[in-house]
XYZ file of C-alpha atoms in Angstrom:
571
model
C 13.157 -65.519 38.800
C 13.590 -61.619 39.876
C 9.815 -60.074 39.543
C 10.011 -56.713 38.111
C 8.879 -53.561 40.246
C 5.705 -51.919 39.585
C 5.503 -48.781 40.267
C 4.270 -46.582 42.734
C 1.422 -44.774 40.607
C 0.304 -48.325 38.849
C 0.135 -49.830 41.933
C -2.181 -47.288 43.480
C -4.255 -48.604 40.026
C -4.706 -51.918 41.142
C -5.391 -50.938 44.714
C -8.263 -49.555 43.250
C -7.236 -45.786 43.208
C -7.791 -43.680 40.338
C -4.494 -42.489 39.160
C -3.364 -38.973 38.788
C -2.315 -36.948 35.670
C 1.034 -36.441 36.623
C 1.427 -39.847 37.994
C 1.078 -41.257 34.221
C 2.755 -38.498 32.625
C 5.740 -39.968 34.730
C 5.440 -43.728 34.156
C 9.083 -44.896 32.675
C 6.277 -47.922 30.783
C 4.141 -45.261 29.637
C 5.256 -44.471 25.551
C 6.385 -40.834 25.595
C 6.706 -38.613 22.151
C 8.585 -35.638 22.506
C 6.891 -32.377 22.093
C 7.036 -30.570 18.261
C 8.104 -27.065 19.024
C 8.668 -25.741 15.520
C 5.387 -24.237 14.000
C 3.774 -24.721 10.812
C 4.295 -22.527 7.868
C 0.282 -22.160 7.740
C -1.970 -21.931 10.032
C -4.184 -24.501 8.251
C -1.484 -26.642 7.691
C -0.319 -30.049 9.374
C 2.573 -30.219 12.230
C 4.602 -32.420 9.484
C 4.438 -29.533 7.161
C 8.135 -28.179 7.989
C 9.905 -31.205 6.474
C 8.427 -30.953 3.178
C 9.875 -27.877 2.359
C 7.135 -25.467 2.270
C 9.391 -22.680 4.176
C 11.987 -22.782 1.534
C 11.474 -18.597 1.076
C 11.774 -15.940 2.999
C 8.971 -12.809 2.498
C 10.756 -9.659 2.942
C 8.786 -6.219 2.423
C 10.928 -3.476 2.659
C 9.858 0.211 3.119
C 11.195 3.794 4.387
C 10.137 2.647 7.919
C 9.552 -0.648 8.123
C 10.742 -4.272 7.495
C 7.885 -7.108 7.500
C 8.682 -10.453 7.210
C 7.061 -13.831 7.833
C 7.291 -17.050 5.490
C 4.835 -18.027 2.543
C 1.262 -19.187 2.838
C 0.462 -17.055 5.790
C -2.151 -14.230 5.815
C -0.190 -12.074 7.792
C 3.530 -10.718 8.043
C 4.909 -12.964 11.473
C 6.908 -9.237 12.269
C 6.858 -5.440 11.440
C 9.795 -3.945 12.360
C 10.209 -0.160 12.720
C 13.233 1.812 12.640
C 12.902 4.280 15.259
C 15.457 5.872 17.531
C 14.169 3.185 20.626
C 14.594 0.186 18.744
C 18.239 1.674 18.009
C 19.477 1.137 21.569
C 22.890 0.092 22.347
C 23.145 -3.043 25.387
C 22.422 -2.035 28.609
C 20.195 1.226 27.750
C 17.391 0.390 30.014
C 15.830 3.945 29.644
C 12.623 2.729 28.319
C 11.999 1.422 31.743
C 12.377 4.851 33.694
C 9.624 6.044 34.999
C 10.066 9.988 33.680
C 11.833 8.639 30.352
C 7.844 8.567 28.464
C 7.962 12.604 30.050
C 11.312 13.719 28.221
C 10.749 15.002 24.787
C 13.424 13.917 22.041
C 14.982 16.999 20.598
C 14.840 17.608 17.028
C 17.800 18.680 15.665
C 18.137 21.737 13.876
C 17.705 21.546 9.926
C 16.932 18.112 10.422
C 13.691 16.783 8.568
C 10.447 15.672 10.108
C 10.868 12.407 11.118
C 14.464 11.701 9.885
C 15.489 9.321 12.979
C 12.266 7.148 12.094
C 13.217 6.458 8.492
C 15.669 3.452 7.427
C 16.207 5.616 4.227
C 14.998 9.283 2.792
C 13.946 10.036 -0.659
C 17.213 11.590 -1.021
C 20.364 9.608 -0.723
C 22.835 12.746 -1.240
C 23.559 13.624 2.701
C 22.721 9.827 3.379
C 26.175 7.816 5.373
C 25.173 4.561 3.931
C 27.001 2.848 6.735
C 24.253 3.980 8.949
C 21.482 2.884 6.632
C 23.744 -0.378 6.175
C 23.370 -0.905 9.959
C 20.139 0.000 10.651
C 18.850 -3.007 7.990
C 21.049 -5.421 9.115
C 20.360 -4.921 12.960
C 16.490 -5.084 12.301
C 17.062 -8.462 9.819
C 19.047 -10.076 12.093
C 16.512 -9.500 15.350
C 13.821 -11.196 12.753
C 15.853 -13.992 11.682
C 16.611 -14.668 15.388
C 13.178 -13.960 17.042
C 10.814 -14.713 14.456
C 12.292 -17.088 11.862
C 15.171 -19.334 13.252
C 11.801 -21.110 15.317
C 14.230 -24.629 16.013
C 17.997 -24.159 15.706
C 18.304 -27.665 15.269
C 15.752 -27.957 12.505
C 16.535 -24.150 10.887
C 20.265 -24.931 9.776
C 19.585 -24.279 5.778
C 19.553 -21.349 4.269
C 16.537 -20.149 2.478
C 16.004 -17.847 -0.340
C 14.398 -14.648 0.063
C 11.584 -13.617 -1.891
C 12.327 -9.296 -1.611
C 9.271 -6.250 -1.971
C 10.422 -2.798 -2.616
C 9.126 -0.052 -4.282
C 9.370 -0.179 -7.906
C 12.104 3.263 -7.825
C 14.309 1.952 -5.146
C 17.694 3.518 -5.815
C 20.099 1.397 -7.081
C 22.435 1.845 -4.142
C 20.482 0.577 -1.428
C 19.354 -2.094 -3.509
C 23.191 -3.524 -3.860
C 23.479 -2.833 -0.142
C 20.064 -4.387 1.286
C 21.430 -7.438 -1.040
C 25.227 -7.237 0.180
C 23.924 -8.032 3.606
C 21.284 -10.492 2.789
C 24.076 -12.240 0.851
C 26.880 -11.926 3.379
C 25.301 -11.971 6.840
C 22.272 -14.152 6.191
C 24.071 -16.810 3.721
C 20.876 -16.159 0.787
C 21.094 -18.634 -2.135
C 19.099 -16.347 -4.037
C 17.108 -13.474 -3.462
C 14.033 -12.668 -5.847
C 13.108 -9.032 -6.457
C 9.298 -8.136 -6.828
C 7.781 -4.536 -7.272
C 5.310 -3.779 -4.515
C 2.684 -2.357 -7.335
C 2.097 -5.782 -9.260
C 1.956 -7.553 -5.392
C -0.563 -5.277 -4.721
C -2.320 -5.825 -7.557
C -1.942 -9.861 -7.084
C -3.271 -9.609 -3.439
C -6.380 -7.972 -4.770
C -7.134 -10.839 -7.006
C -6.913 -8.733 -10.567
C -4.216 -8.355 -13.053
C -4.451 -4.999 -14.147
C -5.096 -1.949 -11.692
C -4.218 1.356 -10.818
C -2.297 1.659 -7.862
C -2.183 4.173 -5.450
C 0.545 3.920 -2.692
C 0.512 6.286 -0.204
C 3.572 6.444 1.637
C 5.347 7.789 4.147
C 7.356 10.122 1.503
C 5.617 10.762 -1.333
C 2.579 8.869 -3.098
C 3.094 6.757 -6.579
C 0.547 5.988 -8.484
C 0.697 3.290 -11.123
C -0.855 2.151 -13.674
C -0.769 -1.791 -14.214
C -1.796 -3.925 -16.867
C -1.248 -7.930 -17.083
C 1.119 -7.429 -13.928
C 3.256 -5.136 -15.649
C 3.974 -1.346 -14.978
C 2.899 0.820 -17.579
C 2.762 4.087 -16.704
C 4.124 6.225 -13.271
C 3.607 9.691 -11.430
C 4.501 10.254 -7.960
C 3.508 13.376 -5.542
C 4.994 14.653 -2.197
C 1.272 14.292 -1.034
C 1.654 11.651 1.831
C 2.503 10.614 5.136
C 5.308 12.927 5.943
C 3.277 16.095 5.270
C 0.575 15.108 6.511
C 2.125 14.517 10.217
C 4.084 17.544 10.227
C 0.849 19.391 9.297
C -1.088 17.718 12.835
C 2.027 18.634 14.590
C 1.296 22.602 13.509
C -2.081 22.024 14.829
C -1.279 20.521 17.539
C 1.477 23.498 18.281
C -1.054 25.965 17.669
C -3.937 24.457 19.928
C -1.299 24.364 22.621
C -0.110 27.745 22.450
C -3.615 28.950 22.380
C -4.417 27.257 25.923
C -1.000 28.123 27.257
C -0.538 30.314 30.310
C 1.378 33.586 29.599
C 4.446 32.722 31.828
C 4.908 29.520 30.371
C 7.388 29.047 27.024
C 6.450 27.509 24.270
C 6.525 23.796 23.523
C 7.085 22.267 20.523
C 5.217 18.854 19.577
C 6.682 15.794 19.040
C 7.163 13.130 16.299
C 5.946 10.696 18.474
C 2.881 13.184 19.722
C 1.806 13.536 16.272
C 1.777 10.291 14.934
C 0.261 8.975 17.644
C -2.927 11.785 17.796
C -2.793 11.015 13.891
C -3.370 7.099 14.432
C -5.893 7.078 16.769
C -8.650 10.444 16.238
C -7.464 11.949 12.376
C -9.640 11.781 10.042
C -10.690 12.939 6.712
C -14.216 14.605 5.807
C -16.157 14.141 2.466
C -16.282 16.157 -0.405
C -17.811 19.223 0.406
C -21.467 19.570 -1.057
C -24.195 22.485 -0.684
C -25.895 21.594 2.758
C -27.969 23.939 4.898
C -27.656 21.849 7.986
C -24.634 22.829 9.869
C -23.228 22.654 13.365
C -22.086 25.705 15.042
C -21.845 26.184 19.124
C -24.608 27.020 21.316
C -23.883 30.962 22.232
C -21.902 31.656 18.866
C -24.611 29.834 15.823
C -25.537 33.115 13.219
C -29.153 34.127 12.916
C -29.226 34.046 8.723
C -32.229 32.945 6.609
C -30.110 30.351 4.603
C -29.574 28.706 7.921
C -32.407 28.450 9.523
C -32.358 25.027 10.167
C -29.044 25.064 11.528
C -28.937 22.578 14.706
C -27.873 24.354 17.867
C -25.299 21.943 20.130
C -22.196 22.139 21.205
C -19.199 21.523 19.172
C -18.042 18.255 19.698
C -14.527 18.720 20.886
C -11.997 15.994 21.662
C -9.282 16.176 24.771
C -5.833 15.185 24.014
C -3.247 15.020 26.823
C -0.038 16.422 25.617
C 3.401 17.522 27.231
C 4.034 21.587 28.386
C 7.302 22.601 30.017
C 7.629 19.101 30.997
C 4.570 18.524 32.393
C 1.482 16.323 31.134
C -0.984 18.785 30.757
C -4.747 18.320 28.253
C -5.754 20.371 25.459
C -9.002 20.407 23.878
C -9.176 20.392 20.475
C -12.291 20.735 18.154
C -13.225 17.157 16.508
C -13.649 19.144 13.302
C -10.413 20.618 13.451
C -8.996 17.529 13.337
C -9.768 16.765 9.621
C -7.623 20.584 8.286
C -4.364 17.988 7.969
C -5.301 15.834 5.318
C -7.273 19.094 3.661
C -3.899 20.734 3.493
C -1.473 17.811 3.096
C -3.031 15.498 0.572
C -5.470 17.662 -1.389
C -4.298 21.071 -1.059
C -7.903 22.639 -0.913
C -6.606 26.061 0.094
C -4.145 26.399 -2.890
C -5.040 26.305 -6.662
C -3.959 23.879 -9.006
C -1.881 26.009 -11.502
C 0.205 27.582 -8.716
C 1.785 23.954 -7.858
C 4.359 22.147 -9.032
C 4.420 18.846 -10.974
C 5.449 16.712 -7.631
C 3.263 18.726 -5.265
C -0.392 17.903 -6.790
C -3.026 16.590 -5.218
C -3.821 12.830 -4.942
C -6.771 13.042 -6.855
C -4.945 15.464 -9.893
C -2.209 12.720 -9.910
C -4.491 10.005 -10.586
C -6.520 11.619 -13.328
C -3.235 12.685 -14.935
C -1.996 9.176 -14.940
C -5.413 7.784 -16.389
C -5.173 10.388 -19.258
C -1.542 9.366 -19.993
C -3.186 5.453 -20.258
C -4.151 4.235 -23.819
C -7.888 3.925 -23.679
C -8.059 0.404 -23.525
C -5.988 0.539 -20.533
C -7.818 2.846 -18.766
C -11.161 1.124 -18.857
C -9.518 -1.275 -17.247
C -7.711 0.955 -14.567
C -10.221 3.334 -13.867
C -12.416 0.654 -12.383
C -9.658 -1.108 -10.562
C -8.685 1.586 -8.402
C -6.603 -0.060 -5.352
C -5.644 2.795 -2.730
C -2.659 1.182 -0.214
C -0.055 2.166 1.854
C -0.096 3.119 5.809
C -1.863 6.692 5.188
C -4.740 4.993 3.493
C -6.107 3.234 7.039
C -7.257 7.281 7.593
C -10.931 7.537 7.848
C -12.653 8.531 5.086
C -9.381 8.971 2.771
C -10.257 5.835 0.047
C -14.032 7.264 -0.009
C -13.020 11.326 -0.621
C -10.035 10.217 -3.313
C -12.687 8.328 -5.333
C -15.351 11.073 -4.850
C -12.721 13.572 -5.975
C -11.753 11.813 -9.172
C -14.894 11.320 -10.037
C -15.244 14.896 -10.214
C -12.556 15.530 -11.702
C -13.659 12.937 -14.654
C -16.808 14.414 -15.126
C -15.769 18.052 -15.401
C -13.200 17.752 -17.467
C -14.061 14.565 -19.591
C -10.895 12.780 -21.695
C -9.921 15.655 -22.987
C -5.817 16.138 -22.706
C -6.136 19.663 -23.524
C -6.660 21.671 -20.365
C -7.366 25.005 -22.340
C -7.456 26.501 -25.666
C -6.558 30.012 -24.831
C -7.949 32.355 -26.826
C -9.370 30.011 -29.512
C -11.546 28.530 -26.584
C -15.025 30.059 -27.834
C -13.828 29.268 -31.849
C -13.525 25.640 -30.240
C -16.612 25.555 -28.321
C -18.303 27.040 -31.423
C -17.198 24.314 -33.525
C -18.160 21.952 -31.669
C -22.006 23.175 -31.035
C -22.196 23.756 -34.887
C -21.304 20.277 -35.347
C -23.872 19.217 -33.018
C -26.354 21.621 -34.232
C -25.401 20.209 -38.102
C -26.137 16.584 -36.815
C -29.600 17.486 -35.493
C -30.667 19.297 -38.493
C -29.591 15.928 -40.434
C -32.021 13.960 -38.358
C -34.386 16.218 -38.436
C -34.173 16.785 -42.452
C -34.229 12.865 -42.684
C -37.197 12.488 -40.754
C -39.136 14.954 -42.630
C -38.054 13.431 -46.128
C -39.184 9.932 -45.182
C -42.588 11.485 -43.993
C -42.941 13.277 -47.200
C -42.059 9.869 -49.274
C -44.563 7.822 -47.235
C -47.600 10.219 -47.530
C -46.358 10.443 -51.814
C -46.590 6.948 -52.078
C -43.073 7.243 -53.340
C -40.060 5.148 -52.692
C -37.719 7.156 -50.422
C -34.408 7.399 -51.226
C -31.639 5.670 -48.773
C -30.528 7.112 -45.871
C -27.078 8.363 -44.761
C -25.102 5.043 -43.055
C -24.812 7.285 -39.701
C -28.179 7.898 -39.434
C -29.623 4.720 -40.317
C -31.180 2.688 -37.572
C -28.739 -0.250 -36.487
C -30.248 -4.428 -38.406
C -30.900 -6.585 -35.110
C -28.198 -9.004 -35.115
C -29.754 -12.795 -34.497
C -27.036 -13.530 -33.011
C -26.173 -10.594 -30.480
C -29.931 -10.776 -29.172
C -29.489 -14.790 -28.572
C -26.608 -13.757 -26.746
C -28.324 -10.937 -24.858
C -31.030 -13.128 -23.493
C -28.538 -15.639 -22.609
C -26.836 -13.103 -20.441
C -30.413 -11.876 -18.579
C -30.714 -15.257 -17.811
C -27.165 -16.267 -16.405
C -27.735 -12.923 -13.996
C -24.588 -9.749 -13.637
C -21.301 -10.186 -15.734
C -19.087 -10.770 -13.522
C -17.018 -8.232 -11.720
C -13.901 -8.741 -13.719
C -15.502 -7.889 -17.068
C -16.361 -4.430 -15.248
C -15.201 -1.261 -16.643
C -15.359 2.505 -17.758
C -16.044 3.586 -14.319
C -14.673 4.817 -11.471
C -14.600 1.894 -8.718
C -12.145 1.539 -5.968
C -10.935 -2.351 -4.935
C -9.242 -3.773 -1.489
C -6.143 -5.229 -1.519
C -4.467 -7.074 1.266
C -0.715 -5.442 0.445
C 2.118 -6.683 -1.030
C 3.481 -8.644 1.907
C 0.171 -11.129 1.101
C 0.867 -10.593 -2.643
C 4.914 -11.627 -2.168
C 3.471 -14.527 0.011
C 0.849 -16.219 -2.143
C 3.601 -15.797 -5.124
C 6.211 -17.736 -2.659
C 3.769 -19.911 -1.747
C 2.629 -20.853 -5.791
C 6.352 -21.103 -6.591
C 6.397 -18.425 -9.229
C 9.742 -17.865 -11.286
C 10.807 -13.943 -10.931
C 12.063 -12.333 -14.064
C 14.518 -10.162 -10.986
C 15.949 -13.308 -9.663
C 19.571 -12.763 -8.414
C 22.108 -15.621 -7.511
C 24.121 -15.455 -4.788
C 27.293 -16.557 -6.476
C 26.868 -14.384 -9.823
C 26.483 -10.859 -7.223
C 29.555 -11.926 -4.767
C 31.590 -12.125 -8.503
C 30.158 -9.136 -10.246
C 27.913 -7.125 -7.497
C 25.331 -5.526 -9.298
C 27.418 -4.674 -12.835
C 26.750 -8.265 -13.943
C 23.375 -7.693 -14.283
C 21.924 -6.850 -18.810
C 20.716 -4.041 -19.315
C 17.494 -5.494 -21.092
C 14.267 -5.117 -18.911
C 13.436 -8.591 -18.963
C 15.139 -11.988 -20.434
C 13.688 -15.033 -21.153
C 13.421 -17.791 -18.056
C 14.476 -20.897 -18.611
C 12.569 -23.774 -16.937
C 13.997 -25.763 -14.581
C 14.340 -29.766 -15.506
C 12.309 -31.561 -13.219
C 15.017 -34.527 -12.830
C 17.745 -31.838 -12.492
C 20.013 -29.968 -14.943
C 22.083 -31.741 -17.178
C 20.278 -34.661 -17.263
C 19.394 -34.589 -20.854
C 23.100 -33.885 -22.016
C 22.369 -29.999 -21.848
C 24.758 -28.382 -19.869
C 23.583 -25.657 -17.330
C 19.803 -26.584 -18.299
C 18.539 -25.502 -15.382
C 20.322 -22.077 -14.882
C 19.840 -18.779 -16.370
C 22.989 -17.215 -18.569
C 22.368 -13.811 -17.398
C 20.201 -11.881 -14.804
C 18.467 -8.492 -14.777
C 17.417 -5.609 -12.808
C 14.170 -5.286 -14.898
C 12.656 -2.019 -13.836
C 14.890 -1.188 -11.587
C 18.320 -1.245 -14.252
């Protein structure tokens, strides 16, 4: 009989020697389970989670700069891709790794916009070579697919539908070639379009809002109501201008503190945005204080300032780039806040010399509440949700509200801005109707006086000016409600209140993740045949609901597919 081996590690065991970590992790008798390397789809989910067919979608969120994507159920996008001119490299352009590339400024071209090489698309598709655009996206979706969501190549071999978040005026164009490539490079079964108002209006938890998206472009605001649009204004208030403005003070500071035999330097896209991200800001509304901060040798000697504190300016040192050479500029902290005065609420300019698209943020939201039927706009007006990359600026959500407000209570409801030259026949109608209503009250109150001290019965009073009966009911209810505590916050409105939102990606994800039916939902076969002319005119069609034991089981044919497909707000 042929006794079987033991091996070197077990037989240390029974010698009596403890044995080592690596020694059992090599036993061929020891059970061994290989490792899983694929991820869950949620963080709070179990390793098994993959084969149940929980990553079925794919969360796109497109915008002018950049692509997120990720799968649903998670809290955060797994990428964000941007589209700049270094993530546009060709292979074997190792220039990021020079040691005097981060020192060589990136020419603008002449007549070019501000930050054209940094967009995937502009507002303005006229001088736009598609092709380009067409690469860009598909470049940037296939490094996701292959870094971020192909996680097991042996385990990733289906293809998944795509759940898609664009704005809600995406041209029509780039929407047939964002789905072209989907389609053709990335094999898409079907691809469901969503409108990144309503996501982030479903990230927020409500189902009607007002929804302020400041962009890199331009800024939409939207009015929502039972997660549809209902009413739209956009502004050229936004990111765009508001970077090119901190590059013209960043221009100017450095000119100032330039040496007279050196030329001038331009600033750079890259300069501004990153001064912009890390120390702009945006002050308060301005109010009537006497306290004040001026610098130690310059502060004025005037009685309305007496109490002015004397210190020094705070001022904050940015390095920047002169004739090729690093080189530091100071810059007043308070300075720093003049770009979003000038790009986003246009304090220096008056309202009736601007245009309909160049308003201020706050104008563009109080125009948008007046165009809202009432009803609506109790709702909005309390569900204020301010998004987009611009809002992260300091101070931004908290001087939009403050504005509006101000706006609300100056002006009132009142669509008519002004009455010309019958505005003192107006206001003199209106304060003798006020003065009439007074005199009623008062001529009532008098009467019953005179009736009481007569002995007399009085006669009955007007319906307006009778004292409201006390309903049994209502004040039943009222004490019920003093003893529950608050309504609660979604019953809240008629005022101005802002609300946090966690964006649309988390919006498009939860939606994934609850398996809700798109009315945009486009099938893969139905675009290759018809592209985006098969698609009905009408806004939205009804959904059919899929069988649960598969279509045609109950003699119908095509039960479980839709006879037509639409473009809803974006036909």
């Amino acid at each position: 009989m042929t006794e079987r081996k033991v091996s070197a590690s077990l037989s240390r065991s029974v010698r009596g020697t403890t044995p080592r970590l690596q020694d059992l992790g090599t036993t061929p008798e020891s059970p061994r389970t290989p490792p899983f390397l694929r991820s869950t789809s949620s963080y709070f989910g179990s390793p098994g989670a993959g084969s149940r067919g929980e990553e079925e979608h794919v969360v796109i969120e497109i915008g002018s700069r950049f692509v997120r994507g990720g799968f649903p159920g998670e809290s955060t996008p797994r990428c964000t891709l941007a589209f700049g001119p270094d993530e546009q490299r060709r292979l074997g352009d190792y220039r990021q790794w020079d040691p005097e590339h981060m020192y060589r400024k990136q020419k603008t071209r002449r007549g070019q916009d501000w930050g054209r090489d940094h967009e995937l698309y502009p507002s303005d598709l006229a001088q736009v070579d598609m092709g380009l655009v067409e690469d860009k996206f598909e470049r940037a979706m296939r490094e996701a697919y292959n870094k971020y969501f192909l996680l097991d190549q042996k385990l990733d071999q289906k293809a998944r539908r795509i759940l898609l978040a664009m704005p809600s005026r995406m041209p029509q164009p780039l929407i047939s070639m964002m789905l072209e490539v989907l389609f053709g490079s990335f094999q898409a079964p079907s691809i469901t379009l969503m409108s990144s108002p309503t996501l982030s209006t479903v990230a927020a938890g409500l189902r009607s809002a007002l929804v302020v998206d400041i962009g890199w472009a331009e800024t939409v605001v939207t009015g929502v109501c039972e997660y549809r649009e209902v009413h739209e204004r956009r502004t050229i208030r936004a990111g765009k201008a508001l970077s090119e403005e901190m590059a013209n003070l960043l221009t100017a500071a450095l000119e100032e503190n330039a040496d007279p035999g050196i030329s001038k330097s331009n600033i750079s896209f890259e300069e501004a945005n990153e001064v912009l991200t890390r120390v702009g800001w945006c002050k308060s509304r301005p109010k009537n204080r006497n306290t004040m901060y001026f610098p130690a040798r310059t502060s004025p000697v005037l009685e309305e300032f007496e109490d002015a504190v004397e210190s020094p300016e705070p001022t904050v040192t940015i390095p920047l780039l002169r004739a090729g050479s690093p080189t530091e500029v100071p810059i007043p902290f308070a300075a720093l806040c003049q770009p979003a005065e000038k790009a986003l609420f246009a304090s220096e300019t008056p309202v009736n010399e601007l245009d309909e698209h160049e308003l201020p943020i706050p104008h563009v939201i109080y125009r948008v509440l007046l165009s809202l039927p009432f009803d609506i706009r109790r709702l909005c007006m309390s569900r204020i949700i301010i998004s987009g990359g611009v809002s992260n600026l300091p101070g931004l959500k908290s001087r939009v509200l403050a504005e509006l407000e101000t706006l609300v209570n100056q002006r009132g409801w009142d669509p008519v801005r002004s009455y010309g030259s019958a505005q003192g026949h107006h206001d003199a109608i209106l304060r003798e109707r006020r003065e009439n209503i007074e005199l009623r009250i008062e001529e009532a109150g008098d009467k019953v006086s005179e009736f009481l001290n007569d002995g007399e019965t009085p006669a009955p009073l007007p319906a307006g000016l009778r004292a409201p009966d006390v309903d049994i009911i209502d004040k039943k209810l009222a004490h019920t409600t003093l003893r529950e505590g608050p309504p609660s916050t979604c019953s809240v409105g008629g005022s101005i209140r802002g609300i946090e939102t966690l964006g649309p990606w988390v919006g498009a994800s939860l939606l994934a993740q609850l398996r809700v039916k798109g009315i945009v939902e486009v099938e893969r076969e139905r675009f290759l045949k018809d592209g985006l002319l098969g698609a009905v005119r009408e806004k939205e069609i009804s959904v059919v609901q899929r069988q649960s034991m598969g279509p045609g089981i109950l003699g119908v044919k095509n039960a479980g597919e839709r006879g037509s497909w639409t473009l809803g707000i974006w036909a």
